[in-house]
Amino acid sequence: MVGIFSLMTGLPGPSGFGSASTAEQVTENVDASKLTAIITGGASGIGAETARVFALRGAHVIIAARNMDAANSAKQVILKSNPTAHIDVLKLDLSSLKSVQAFADNFNAMGLPLNVLINNAGVMFCPHQLSEDGIEMQFATNHLGHFLLTKLLLEKMKSTAKETGIEGRIVNLSSIAHHHTYEKGIRFDAINNKDGYNDKKAYGQSKLANLLHANELSRRLKEDGANVTINCVHPGLIMTNLMRHSFFLMKFLQVITYLFWKNVPQGAATTCFVALHPSLKGVTGKYFLDCNEMKPSILARQETLAKKLWDFSEKLVS
Ligand SMILES: NC(=O)c1ccc[n+]([C@@H]2O[C@H](COP(=O)([O-])OP(=O)(O)OC[C@H]3O[C@@H](n4cnc5c(N)ncnc54)[C@H](OP(=O)(O)O)[C@@H]3O)[C@@H](O)[C@H]2O)c1
């Protein structure tokens, strides 16, 4: 209820920020000039705004995208308003395990440190489709690709944090849609099945997986004593290309629920807050909405489910 009230009014929550805050506002005094950040899906929507604001605060940004033309255009747009921005673009198709491996190899070959990983790319409400690895597309892109990417970049993040003394941060873009999933959360026995597939629940399942992945990894990082955190965000409702498979439904929804929608600079605020704000030092395994911590669903808080998904994902990527 408090969430809905602050969403409609834009009033700030305990963090001092709320649904009306923009990515620039929540990072106003942040110096990111010592940071290198990878932003998946950084060529459009929330990811592109996140890349712009990271660069504005001085970070070296790597836009990871499957569409290199779009990534280069996003880079040019940023450079136009910020000619000293430090931006690279690298090819990454999260629906292909081979492409994720190639991305990690290419990134590691650049010899750069890695402080921040924003697992932002995503697809929503696709009709049933299998990835080139034979995995249902929303699970493959939104969860499994990011699971493997994070796994392949983790040692680099840990060693960067150790060498620099700067806390590494991973942010998974989940969604409030994680509440709307299959009955048991994840369809482990039927993950790729067309039978019983529901495009909305499959999206919710993949977004629940983003939360479970973050919780289990957060637990493991703490156990390791690594100076790296991982948190999840729901960015809000923002009209972006994400709606391409359900454009008319979402447009209709936007008309009747217009008070709940944000613009893109507001949509990138929670990601930028969680990734860059000094007040979140040491905070890990949490879920944020409108720049404030929020409780996710009961399923998202189940440790056994998180462990089961971890083992399941490990098998799929190996
Ligand atoms: N917009 C919202 O209301 C909303 C609400 C809750 C959560 N989210 C989450 O926020 C994140 C960003 O979404 P957005 O609204 O900014 O949507 P968007 O503008 O469509 O951005 C998503 C990005 O992901 C990229 N992408 C999709 N499939 C990919 C793949 N296989 N490999 C690499 N990149 C891929 C897209 O690239 P292409 O252009 O090539 O497809 C695009 O750049 C998503 O994870 C989404 O689930 C959004």
Short mmCIF file of C-alpha atoms and ligand atoms in Angstrom, two decimals:
data_model
loop_
_atom_site.label_atom_id
_atom_site.label_comp_id
_atom_site.label_asym_id
_atom_site.label_seq_id
_atom_site.Cartn_x
_atom_site.Cartn_y
_atom_site.Cartn_z
CA MET A 1 0.00 0.00 0.00
CA VAL A 2 2.85 2.36 0.94
CA GLY A 3 4.49 1.42 -2.38
CA ILE A 4 1.39 2.34 -4.37
CA PHE A 5 0.98 5.63 -2.48
CA SER A 6 4.57 6.69 -3.08
CA LEU A 7 4.39 5.54 -6.70
CA MET A 8 1.36 7.74 -7.34
CA THR A 9 2.68 10.76 -5.45
CA GLY A 10 6.38 10.36 -6.28
CA LEU A 11 7.13 11.13 -2.62
CA PRO A 12 10.52 9.88 -1.43
CA GLY A 13 10.82 6.83 0.82
CA PRO A 14 13.36 6.15 3.63
CA SER A 15 16.29 6.32 1.17
CA GLY A 16 15.43 9.92 0.37
CA PHE A 17 14.40 8.94 -3.17
CA GLY A 18 11.17 7.69 -4.72
CA SER A 19 9.42 6.87 -7.97
CA ALA A 20 9.84 10.41 -9.31
CA SER A 21 13.62 10.42 -8.77
CA THR A 22 15.76 10.22 -11.90
CA ALA A 23 19.03 8.36 -12.44
CA GLU A 24 20.89 11.68 -12.49
CA GLN A 25 19.33 12.79 -9.20
CA VAL A 26 20.14 9.59 -7.31
CA THR A 27 23.80 9.76 -8.40
CA GLU A 28 24.24 13.49 -8.01
CA ASN A 29 27.42 13.52 -5.92
CA VAL A 30 28.75 10.15 -7.00
CA ASP A 31 32.25 9.93 -8.47
CA ALA A 32 32.37 6.80 -10.62
CA SER A 33 35.64 7.70 -12.35
CA LYS A 34 37.46 4.72 -10.84
CA LEU A 35 34.80 2.25 -12.00
CA THR A 36 34.46 -0.03 -14.99
CA ALA A 37 30.92 -1.24 -15.61
CA ILE A 38 29.31 -3.69 -18.00
CA ILE A 39 25.67 -2.98 -18.85
CA THR A 40 23.84 -5.72 -20.75
CA GLY A 41 21.15 -4.44 -23.10
CA GLY A 42 22.77 -1.02 -22.78
CA ALA A 43 21.78 -0.04 -26.31
CA SER A 44 18.18 0.90 -25.53
CA GLY A 45 15.59 1.73 -22.88
CA ILE A 46 16.60 1.61 -19.22
CA GLY A 47 20.03 0.16 -20.09
CA ALA A 48 20.91 3.05 -22.43
CA GLU A 49 19.95 5.63 -19.78
CA THR A 50 21.94 3.68 -17.18
CA ALA A 51 24.95 3.73 -19.53
CA ARG A 52 24.55 7.49 -20.10
CA VAL A 53 24.40 8.29 -16.39
CA PHE A 54 27.27 5.95 -15.49
CA ALA A 55 29.38 7.72 -18.15
CA LEU A 56 28.24 11.12 -16.87
CA ARG A 57 29.57 10.15 -13.42
CA GLY A 58 32.89 9.21 -15.00
CA ALA A 59 32.70 5.41 -15.28
CA HIS A 60 34.22 3.43 -18.12
CA VAL A 61 31.12 1.82 -19.61
CA ILE A 62 30.96 -1.32 -21.72
CA ILE A 63 27.67 -1.57 -23.56
CA ALA A 64 26.99 -5.28 -24.12
CA ALA A 65 24.47 -5.73 -26.90
CA ARG A 66 23.37 -8.19 -29.56
CA ASN A 67 22.66 -5.41 -32.06
CA MET A 68 25.97 -3.67 -32.69
CA ASP A 69 24.43 -0.91 -34.84
CA ALA A 70 22.09 0.01 -31.99
CA ALA A 71 24.99 -0.17 -29.51
CA ASN A 72 27.15 2.13 -31.66
CA SER A 73 24.25 4.58 -32.06
CA ALA A 74 23.69 4.59 -28.28
CA LYS A 75 27.41 5.30 -27.84
CA GLN A 76 27.24 8.21 -30.32
CA VAL A 77 24.19 9.69 -28.57
CA ILE A 78 26.06 9.65 -25.26
CA LEU A 79 29.22 11.12 -26.80
CA LYS A 80 27.20 13.97 -28.32
CA SER A 81 26.20 15.28 -24.89
CA ASN A 82 29.35 14.08 -23.12
CA PRO A 83 32.34 14.09 -25.52
CA THR A 84 34.76 12.77 -22.87
CA ALA A 85 32.56 9.76 -22.03
CA HIS A 86 34.56 6.53 -21.90
CA ILE A 87 32.45 3.92 -23.70
CA ASP A 88 33.13 0.65 -25.47
CA VAL A 89 30.68 -1.65 -27.17
CA LEU A 90 30.97 -5.44 -27.18
CA LYS A 91 28.80 -8.06 -28.84
CA LEU A 92 26.67 -10.22 -26.54
CA ASP A 93 23.67 -12.39 -27.32
CA LEU A 94 22.39 -13.65 -23.98
CA SER A 95 20.18 -16.28 -25.58
CA SER A 96 23.31 -18.09 -26.82
CA LEU A 97 25.67 -19.73 -24.32
CA LYS A 98 28.39 -19.65 -26.99
CA SER A 99 27.98 -15.89 -27.40
CA VAL A 100 28.11 -15.34 -23.63
CA GLN A 101 31.36 -17.33 -23.46
CA ALA A 102 32.78 -15.34 -26.41
CA PHE A 103 31.80 -12.06 -24.75
CA ALA A 104 33.55 -13.04 -21.51
CA ASP A 105 36.67 -14.11 -23.45
CA ASN A 106 36.70 -10.83 -25.40
CA PHE A 107 36.18 -8.77 -22.27
CA ASN A 108 38.91 -10.61 -20.37
CA ALA A 109 41.26 -10.13 -23.33
CA MET A 110 40.83 -6.35 -22.94
CA GLY A 111 42.69 -6.58 -19.61
CA LEU A 112 40.25 -4.26 -17.85
CA PRO A 113 39.14 -4.34 -14.22
CA LEU A 114 35.44 -4.92 -13.50
CA ASN A 115 33.64 -3.17 -10.66
CA VAL A 116 29.99 -3.21 -11.71
CA LEU A 117 27.88 -5.66 -13.69
CA ILE A 118 24.35 -4.61 -14.60
CA ASN A 119 22.34 -7.64 -15.76
CA ASN A 120 19.74 -5.51 -17.51
CA ALA A 121 18.92 -7.05 -20.91
CA GLY A 122 15.60 -8.80 -21.25
CA VAL A 123 12.72 -9.92 -23.39
CA MET A 124 9.08 -10.07 -22.35
CA PHE A 125 5.97 -12.08 -23.23
CA CYS A 126 7.50 -13.82 -26.30
CA PRO A 127 5.49 -16.55 -27.95
CA HIS A 128 6.96 -20.00 -27.19
CA GLN A 129 10.38 -20.27 -28.79
CA LEU A 130 13.59 -22.17 -28.06
CA SER A 131 17.06 -20.62 -28.03
CA GLU A 132 19.88 -22.09 -30.13
CA ASP A 133 20.75 -24.18 -27.05
CA GLY A 134 17.19 -25.55 -26.95
CA ILE A 135 16.12 -23.51 -23.89
CA GLU A 136 12.83 -21.60 -23.63
CA MET A 137 13.67 -18.07 -24.81
CA GLN A 138 12.62 -15.90 -21.84
CA PHE A 139 14.37 -18.23 -19.35
CA ALA A 140 17.41 -18.47 -21.66
CA THR A 141 17.78 -14.71 -22.19
CA ASN A 142 16.63 -13.20 -18.91
CA HIS A 143 18.09 -15.77 -16.53
CA LEU A 144 20.41 -18.39 -17.99
CA GLY A 145 22.53 -16.05 -20.14
CA HIS A 146 23.00 -13.72 -17.17
CA PHE A 147 23.70 -16.67 -14.86
CA LEU A 148 26.56 -17.79 -17.13
CA LEU A 149 27.80 -14.24 -17.75
CA THR A 150 27.99 -13.54 -14.02
CA LYS A 151 29.74 -16.86 -13.40
CA LEU A 152 32.36 -16.11 -16.07
CA LEU A 153 33.01 -12.55 -14.84
CA LEU A 154 32.94 -13.22 -11.10
CA GLU A 155 36.64 -13.95 -10.59
CA LYS A 156 37.48 -10.68 -12.36
CA MET A 157 35.05 -8.80 -10.11
CA LYS A 158 36.45 -10.42 -6.97
CA SER A 159 40.07 -9.71 -7.93
CA THR A 160 39.25 -6.11 -8.92
CA ALA A 161 37.56 -5.55 -5.55
CA LYS A 162 40.55 -7.06 -3.76
CA GLU A 163 43.13 -5.03 -5.67
CA THR A 164 41.31 -1.69 -5.51
CA GLY A 165 39.54 -1.99 -2.18
CA ILE A 166 36.38 -0.82 -3.97
CA GLU A 167 33.26 -2.93 -3.38
CA GLY A 168 32.09 -4.71 -6.54
CA ARG A 169 28.37 -4.55 -7.26
CA ILE A 170 26.10 -6.69 -9.41
CA VAL A 171 22.54 -5.59 -10.14
CA ASN A 172 19.94 -7.95 -11.61
CA LEU A 173 16.97 -6.29 -13.32
CA SER A 174 14.04 -8.31 -12.04
CA SER A 175 10.43 -7.13 -12.07
CA ILE A 176 7.31 -6.95 -9.96
CA ALA A 177 6.11 -9.51 -12.54
CA HIS A 178 8.07 -12.14 -10.56
CA HIS A 179 4.88 -12.48 -8.49
CA HIS A 180 3.05 -13.84 -11.55
CA THR A 181 4.74 -17.15 -12.27
CA TYR A 182 3.94 -20.86 -12.52
CA GLU A 183 2.48 -22.55 -9.43
CA LYS A 184 5.77 -23.86 -8.04
CA GLY A 185 7.77 -20.86 -9.22
CA ILE A 186 10.09 -22.56 -11.73
CA ARG A 187 8.93 -25.34 -14.08
CA PHE A 188 12.04 -27.47 -13.51
CA ASP A 189 10.44 -30.54 -15.09
CA ALA A 190 9.01 -28.71 -18.08
CA ILE A 191 11.21 -25.66 -18.56
CA ASN A 192 11.24 -25.94 -22.37
CA ASN A 193 7.79 -27.46 -22.92
CA LYS A 194 5.32 -25.83 -25.24
CA ASP A 195 2.54 -27.65 -23.38
CA GLY A 196 1.36 -25.46 -20.54
CA TYR A 197 3.53 -22.55 -21.71
CA ASN A 198 2.13 -19.17 -20.81
CA ASP A 199 4.03 -16.14 -22.14
CA LYS A 200 3.20 -13.96 -19.09
CA LYS A 201 4.02 -16.66 -16.51
CA ALA A 202 7.21 -17.57 -18.37
CA TYR A 203 8.31 -13.91 -18.07
CA GLY A 204 7.40 -13.95 -14.35
CA GLN A 205 9.34 -17.21 -13.96
CA SER A 206 12.46 -15.66 -15.54
CA LYS A 207 12.19 -12.59 -13.30
CA LEU A 208 11.75 -14.82 -10.23
CA ALA A 209 14.89 -16.62 -11.40
CA ASN A 210 16.76 -13.27 -11.41
CA LEU A 211 15.85 -12.86 -7.73
CA LEU A 212 16.69 -16.44 -6.74
CA HIS A 213 20.02 -16.19 -8.60
CA ALA A 214 20.88 -12.99 -6.71
CA ASN A 215 19.93 -14.46 -3.33
CA GLU A 216 21.98 -17.62 -3.78
CA LEU A 217 24.98 -15.76 -5.20
CA SER A 218 24.80 -13.22 -2.40
CA ARG A 219 24.91 -16.07 0.12
CA ARG A 220 27.91 -17.62 -1.64
CA LEU A 221 29.79 -14.31 -1.87
CA LYS A 222 29.28 -13.71 1.84
CA GLU A 223 30.54 -17.22 2.60
CA ASP A 224 33.62 -16.51 0.46
CA GLY A 225 34.25 -13.18 2.18
CA ALA A 226 34.29 -11.53 -1.27
CA ASN A 227 33.90 -7.75 -1.41
CA VAL A 228 31.15 -8.04 -4.05
CA THR A 229 27.41 -7.53 -3.53
CA ILE A 230 24.42 -8.51 -5.65
CA ASN A 231 20.95 -7.01 -5.44
CA CYS A 232 17.80 -6.96 -7.57
CA VAL A 233 15.57 -4.14 -8.73
CA HIS A 234 12.14 -3.60 -10.18
CA PRO A 235 12.65 -0.46 -12.28
CA GLY A 236 8.96 0.52 -12.43
CA LEU A 237 6.66 0.53 -15.43
CA ILE A 238 8.28 2.26 -18.37
CA MET A 239 7.14 2.24 -22.01
CA THR A 240 10.14 0.79 -23.86
CA ASN A 241 10.86 -1.71 -26.65
CA LEU A 242 10.32 -4.42 -24.04
CA MET A 243 6.61 -4.13 -24.83
CA ARG A 244 7.09 -5.18 -28.47
CA HIS A 245 5.28 -8.52 -28.05
CA SER A 246 2.34 -6.94 -26.23
CA PHE A 247 2.31 -3.36 -27.47
CA PHE A 248 -1.48 -2.83 -27.62
CA LEU A 249 -2.13 -4.56 -24.28
CA MET A 250 0.54 -2.45 -22.58
CA LYS A 251 -0.65 0.78 -24.27
CA PHE A 252 -4.17 0.02 -23.03
CA LEU A 253 -2.84 -0.70 -19.54
CA GLN A 254 -0.86 2.54 -19.64
CA VAL A 255 -4.01 4.55 -20.40
CA ILE A 256 -5.95 3.14 -17.45
CA THR A 257 -3.00 3.08 -15.01
CA TYR A 258 -1.10 6.14 -16.23
CA LEU A 259 -0.32 7.30 -12.67
CA PHE A 260 1.86 4.23 -12.16
CA TRP A 261 4.14 4.78 -15.17
CA LYS A 262 7.57 6.34 -15.22
CA ASN A 263 9.71 7.91 -17.92
CA VAL A 264 13.06 6.33 -18.84
CA PRO A 265 15.28 8.61 -16.64
CA GLN A 266 13.06 7.64 -13.67
CA GLY A 267 13.13 4.00 -14.83
CA ALA A 268 16.94 3.89 -14.63
CA ALA A 269 17.03 5.49 -11.16
CA THR A 270 16.72 2.35 -9.02
CA THR A 271 19.45 0.54 -11.01
CA CYS A 272 21.82 3.50 -10.70
CA PHE A 273 20.98 3.98 -7.02
CA VAL A 274 21.65 0.35 -6.16
CA ALA A 275 24.81 0.19 -8.28
CA LEU A 276 26.39 3.49 -7.26
CA HIS A 277 24.97 5.03 -4.11
CA PRO A 278 27.38 5.02 -1.12
CA SER A 279 24.53 4.36 1.35
CA LEU A 280 24.23 0.80 -0.01
CA LYS A 281 27.77 -0.22 0.92
CA GLY A 282 27.67 -3.83 2.16
CA VAL A 283 23.98 -4.28 1.31
CA THR A 284 23.44 -7.55 -0.56
CA GLY A 285 20.72 -10.06 -1.43
CA LYS A 286 18.00 -7.40 -1.32
CA TYR A 287 15.23 -6.27 -3.67
CA PHE A 288 14.61 -2.60 -4.46
CA LEU A 289 11.68 -0.73 -5.96
CA ASP A 290 11.61 3.04 -6.45
CA CYS A 291 15.07 3.24 -4.82
CA ASN A 292 13.81 1.67 -1.58
CA GLU A 293 14.11 -1.85 -0.23
CA MET A 294 11.02 -3.99 -0.66
CA LYS A 295 10.11 -7.57 0.27
CA PRO A 296 9.87 -9.82 -2.81
CA SER A 297 7.40 -12.73 -3.05
CA ILE A 298 7.47 -15.74 -0.71
CA LEU A 299 8.87 -17.91 -3.51
CA ALA A 300 11.67 -15.39 -4.12
CA ARG A 301 12.69 -15.71 -0.46
CA GLN A 302 12.88 -19.53 -0.47
CA GLU A 303 16.48 -20.60 0.07
CA THR A 304 15.81 -24.18 -1.07
CA LEU A 305 14.30 -22.96 -4.33
CA ALA A 306 17.29 -20.66 -4.91
CA LYS A 307 19.71 -23.58 -4.37
CA LYS A 308 17.67 -25.83 -6.64
CA LEU A 309 17.69 -23.21 -9.41
CA TRP A 310 21.43 -22.73 -8.96
CA ASP A 311 22.15 -26.46 -9.45
CA PHE A 312 19.68 -26.64 -12.34
CA SER A 313 21.31 -23.64 -14.06
CA GLU A 314 24.83 -25.01 -13.48
CA LYS A 315 23.82 -28.22 -15.27
CA LEU A 316 22.30 -26.29 -18.17
CA VAL A 317 25.36 -24.13 -18.78
CA SER A 318 27.94 -26.88 -18.41
N1 LIG B 1 10.11 -1.40 -19.02
C1 LIG B 1 9.51 -1.86 -17.95
O1 LIG B 1 8.37 -1.46 -17.62
C2 LIG B 1 10.16 -2.90 -17.09
C3 LIG B 1 9.48 -3.33 -15.94
C4 LIG B 1 10.08 -4.29 -15.13
C5 LIG B 1 11.30 -4.81 -15.47
N2 LIG B 1 11.94 -4.38 -16.60
C6 LIG B 1 13.24 -5.01 -16.93
O2 LIG B 1 14.15 -4.00 -17.27
C7 LIG B 1 15.12 -4.51 -18.18
C8 LIG B 1 15.34 -3.53 -19.31
O3 LIG B 1 14.15 -3.44 -20.06
P1 LIG B 1 13.73 -2.17 -20.93
O4 LIG B 1 12.37 -1.79 -20.48
O5 LIG B 1 14.80 -1.16 -20.96
O6 LIG B 1 13.55 -2.86 -22.35
P2 LIG B 1 14.30 -2.66 -23.75
O7 LIG B 1 14.37 -1.23 -24.13
O8 LIG B 1 13.69 -3.61 -24.70
O9 LIG B 1 15.76 -3.10 -23.38
C9 LIG B 1 16.11 -4.44 -23.26
C10 LIG B 1 17.46 -4.62 -23.90
O10 LIG B 1 17.80 -6.00 -23.81
C11 LIG B 1 18.34 -6.37 -25.06
N3 LIG B 1 18.23 -7.79 -25.33
C12 LIG B 1 17.11 -8.54 -25.53
N4 LIG B 1 17.44 -9.80 -25.83
C13 LIG B 1 18.79 -9.86 -25.80
C14 LIG B 1 19.73 -10.89 -26.04
N5 LIG B 1 19.35 -12.14 -26.38
N6 LIG B 1 21.05 -10.61 -25.93
C15 LIG B 1 21.45 -9.37 -25.61
N7 LIG B 1 20.61 -8.33 -25.40
C16 LIG B 1 19.30 -8.60 -25.49
C17 LIG B 1 17.54 -5.58 -26.07
O11 LIG B 1 18.22 -5.57 -27.30
P3 LIG B 1 17.42 -5.59 -28.71
O12 LIG B 1 17.03 -4.18 -28.93
O13 LIG B 1 18.42 -6.12 -29.66
O14 LIG B 1 16.23 -6.48 -28.51
C18 LIG B 1 17.48 -4.23 -25.38
O15 LIG B 1 18.62 -3.45 -25.64
C19 LIG B 1 14.62 -5.89 -18.61
O16 LIG B 1 15.33 -6.89 -17.91
C20 LIG B 1 13.17 -5.89 -18.16
O17 LIG B 1 12.70 -7.19 -17.85
C21 LIG B 1 11.39 -3.44 -17.40
#
